[in-house]
mmCIF file of C-alpha atoms in Angstrom:
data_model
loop_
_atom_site.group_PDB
_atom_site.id
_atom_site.type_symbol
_atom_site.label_atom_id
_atom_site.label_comp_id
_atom_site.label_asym_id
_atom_site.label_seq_id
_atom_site.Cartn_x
_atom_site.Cartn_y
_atom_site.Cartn_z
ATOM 1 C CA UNK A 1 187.057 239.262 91.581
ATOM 2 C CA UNK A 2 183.208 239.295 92.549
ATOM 3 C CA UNK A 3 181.541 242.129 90.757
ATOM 4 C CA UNK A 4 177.782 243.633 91.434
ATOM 5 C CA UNK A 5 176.426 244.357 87.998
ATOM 6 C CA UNK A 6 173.663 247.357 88.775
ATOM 7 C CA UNK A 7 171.578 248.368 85.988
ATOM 8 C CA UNK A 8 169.057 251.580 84.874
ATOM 9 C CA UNK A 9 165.599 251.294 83.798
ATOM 10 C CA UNK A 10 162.848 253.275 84.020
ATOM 11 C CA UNK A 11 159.973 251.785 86.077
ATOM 12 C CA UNK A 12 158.107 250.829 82.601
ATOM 13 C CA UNK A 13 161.075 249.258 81.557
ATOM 14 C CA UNK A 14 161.703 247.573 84.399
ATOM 15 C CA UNK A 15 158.104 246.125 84.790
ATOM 16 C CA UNK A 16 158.257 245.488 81.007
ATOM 17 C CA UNK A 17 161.046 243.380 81.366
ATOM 18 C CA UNK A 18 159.759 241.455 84.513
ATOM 19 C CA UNK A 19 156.993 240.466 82.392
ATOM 20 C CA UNK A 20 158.631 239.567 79.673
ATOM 21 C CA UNK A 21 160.643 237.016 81.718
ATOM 22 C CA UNK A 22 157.472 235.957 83.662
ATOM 23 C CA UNK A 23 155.964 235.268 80.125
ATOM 24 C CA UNK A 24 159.394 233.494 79.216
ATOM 25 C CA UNK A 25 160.056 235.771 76.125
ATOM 26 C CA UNK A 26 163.174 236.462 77.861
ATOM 27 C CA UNK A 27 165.845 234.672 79.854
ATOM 28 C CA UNK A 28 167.772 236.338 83.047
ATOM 29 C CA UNK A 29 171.498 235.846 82.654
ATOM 30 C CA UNK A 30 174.116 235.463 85.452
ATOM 31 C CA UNK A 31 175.466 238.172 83.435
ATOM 32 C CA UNK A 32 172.320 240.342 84.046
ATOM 33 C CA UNK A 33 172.541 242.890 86.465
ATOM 34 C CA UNK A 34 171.167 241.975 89.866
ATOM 35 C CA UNK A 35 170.134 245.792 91.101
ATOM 36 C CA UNK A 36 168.578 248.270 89.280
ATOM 37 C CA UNK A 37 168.180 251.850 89.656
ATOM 38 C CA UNK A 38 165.327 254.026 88.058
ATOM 39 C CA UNK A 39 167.993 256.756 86.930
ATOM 40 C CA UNK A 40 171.523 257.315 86.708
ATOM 41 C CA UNK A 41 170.560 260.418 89.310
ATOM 42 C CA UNK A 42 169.134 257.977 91.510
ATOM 43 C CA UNK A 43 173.033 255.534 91.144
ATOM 44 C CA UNK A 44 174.797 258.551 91.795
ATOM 45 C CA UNK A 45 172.464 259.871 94.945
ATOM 46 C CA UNK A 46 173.209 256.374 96.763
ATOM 47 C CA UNK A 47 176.998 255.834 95.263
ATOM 48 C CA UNK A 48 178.382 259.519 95.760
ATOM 49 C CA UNK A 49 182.208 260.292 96.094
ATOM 50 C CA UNK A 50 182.058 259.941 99.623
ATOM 51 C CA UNK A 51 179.995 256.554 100.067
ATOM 52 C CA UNK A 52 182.502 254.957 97.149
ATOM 53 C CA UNK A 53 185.053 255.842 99.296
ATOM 54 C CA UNK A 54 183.496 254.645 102.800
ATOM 55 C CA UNK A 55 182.861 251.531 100.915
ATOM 56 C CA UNK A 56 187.183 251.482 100.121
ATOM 57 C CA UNK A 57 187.570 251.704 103.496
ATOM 58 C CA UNK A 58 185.754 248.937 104.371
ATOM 59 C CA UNK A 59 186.433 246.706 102.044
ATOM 60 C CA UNK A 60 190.266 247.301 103.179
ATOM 61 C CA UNK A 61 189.812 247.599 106.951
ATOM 62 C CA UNK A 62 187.480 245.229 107.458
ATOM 63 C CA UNK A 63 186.203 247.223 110.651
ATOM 64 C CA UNK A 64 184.308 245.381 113.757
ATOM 65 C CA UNK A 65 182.455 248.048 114.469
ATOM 66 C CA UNK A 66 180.304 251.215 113.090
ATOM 67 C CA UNK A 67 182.316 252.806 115.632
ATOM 68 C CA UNK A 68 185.749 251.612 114.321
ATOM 69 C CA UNK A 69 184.174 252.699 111.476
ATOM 70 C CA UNK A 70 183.335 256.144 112.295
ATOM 71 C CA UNK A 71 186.801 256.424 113.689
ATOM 72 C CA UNK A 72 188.564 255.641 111.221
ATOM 73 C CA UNK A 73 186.434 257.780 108.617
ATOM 74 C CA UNK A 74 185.902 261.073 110.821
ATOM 75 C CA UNK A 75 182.107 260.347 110.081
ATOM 76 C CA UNK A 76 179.345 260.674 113.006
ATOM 77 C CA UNK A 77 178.059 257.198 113.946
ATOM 78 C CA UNK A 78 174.415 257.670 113.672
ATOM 79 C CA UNK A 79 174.943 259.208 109.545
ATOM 80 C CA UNK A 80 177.041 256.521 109.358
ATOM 81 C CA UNK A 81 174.325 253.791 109.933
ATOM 82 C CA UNK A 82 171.964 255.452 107.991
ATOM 83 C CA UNK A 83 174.266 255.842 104.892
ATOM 84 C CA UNK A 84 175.089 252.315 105.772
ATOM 85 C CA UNK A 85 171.428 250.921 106.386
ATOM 86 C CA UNK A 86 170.732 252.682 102.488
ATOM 87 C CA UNK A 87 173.545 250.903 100.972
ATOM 88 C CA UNK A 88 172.241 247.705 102.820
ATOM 89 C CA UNK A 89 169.111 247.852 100.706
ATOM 90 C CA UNK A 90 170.899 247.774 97.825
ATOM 91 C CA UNK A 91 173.211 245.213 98.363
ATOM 92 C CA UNK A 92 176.203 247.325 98.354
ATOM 93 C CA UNK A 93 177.252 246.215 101.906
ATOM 94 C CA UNK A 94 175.965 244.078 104.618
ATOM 95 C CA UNK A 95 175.489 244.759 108.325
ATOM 96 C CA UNK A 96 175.880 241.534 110.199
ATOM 97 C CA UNK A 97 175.402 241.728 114.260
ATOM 98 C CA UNK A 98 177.713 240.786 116.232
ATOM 99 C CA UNK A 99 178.487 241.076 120.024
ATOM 100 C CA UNK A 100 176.676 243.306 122.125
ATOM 101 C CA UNK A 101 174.573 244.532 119.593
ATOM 102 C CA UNK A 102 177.587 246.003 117.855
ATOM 103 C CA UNK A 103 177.183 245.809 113.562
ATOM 104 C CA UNK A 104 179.607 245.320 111.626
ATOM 105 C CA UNK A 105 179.948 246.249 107.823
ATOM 106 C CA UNK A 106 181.245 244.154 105.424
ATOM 107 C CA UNK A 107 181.265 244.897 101.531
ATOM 108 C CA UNK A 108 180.739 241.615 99.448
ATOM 109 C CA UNK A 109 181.976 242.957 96.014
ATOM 110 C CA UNK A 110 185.406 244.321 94.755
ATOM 111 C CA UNK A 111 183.903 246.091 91.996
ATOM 112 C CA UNK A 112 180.510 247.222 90.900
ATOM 113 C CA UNK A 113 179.743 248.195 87.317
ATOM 114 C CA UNK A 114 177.046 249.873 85.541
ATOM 115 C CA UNK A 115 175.136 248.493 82.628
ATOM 116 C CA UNK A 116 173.385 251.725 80.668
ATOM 117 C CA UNK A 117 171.403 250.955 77.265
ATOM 118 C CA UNK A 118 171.228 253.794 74.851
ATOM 119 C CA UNK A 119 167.908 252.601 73.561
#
């Protein structure tokens, strides 16, 4: 099963441990996670209820369409594509174009998990 690791870290953090790895005090991991969020607020802004299930549904209806998408989720189209085009930045699904213009979603990942340190 391919899984997105996402991980939280405050800005400093974050930049502290970009450094750190620039200065090769530490070593990146496959295991580390490949997305990071500045807040758990932030995770759960992007990956509500309602976007973890829109993600469900495309993972198991593999729509060809934002429009077979929208129909089959009861969603408007255009809050569709920019829920979509958010998720896109985060690598949470991918748009790809296909005929006529037309975009079709695809989710890359069967699971996504969340790395928190407590200090």
């Amino acid at each position: 099963m391919k899984t997105m690791k996402v991980g939280i870290a405050s800005m400093e953090e974050f930049k502290a441990r970009t450094m750190a790895i620039a200065r090769g005090e530490l070593h990146a991991t496959p295991d580390d996670p490949k997305i990071w969020f500045p807040s758990t607020e932030s995770f759960a802004r992007v990956l509500t209820a309602k976007n973890r299930d829109l993600l469900v549904t495309i993972n198991k209806t593999h729509p060809d369409s934002l429009e077979a998408l929208a129909a089959s989720t009861g969603r408007a189209p255009s809050n569709l594509s920019r829920t979509l085009r958010t998720m896109a930045r985060y690598g949470f699904v991918e748009l790809h174009k296909g005929k006529r213009g037309r975009i079709r979603p695809e989710v890359p990942y069967q699971a996504i998990t969340l790395e928190l340190a407590l200090n």
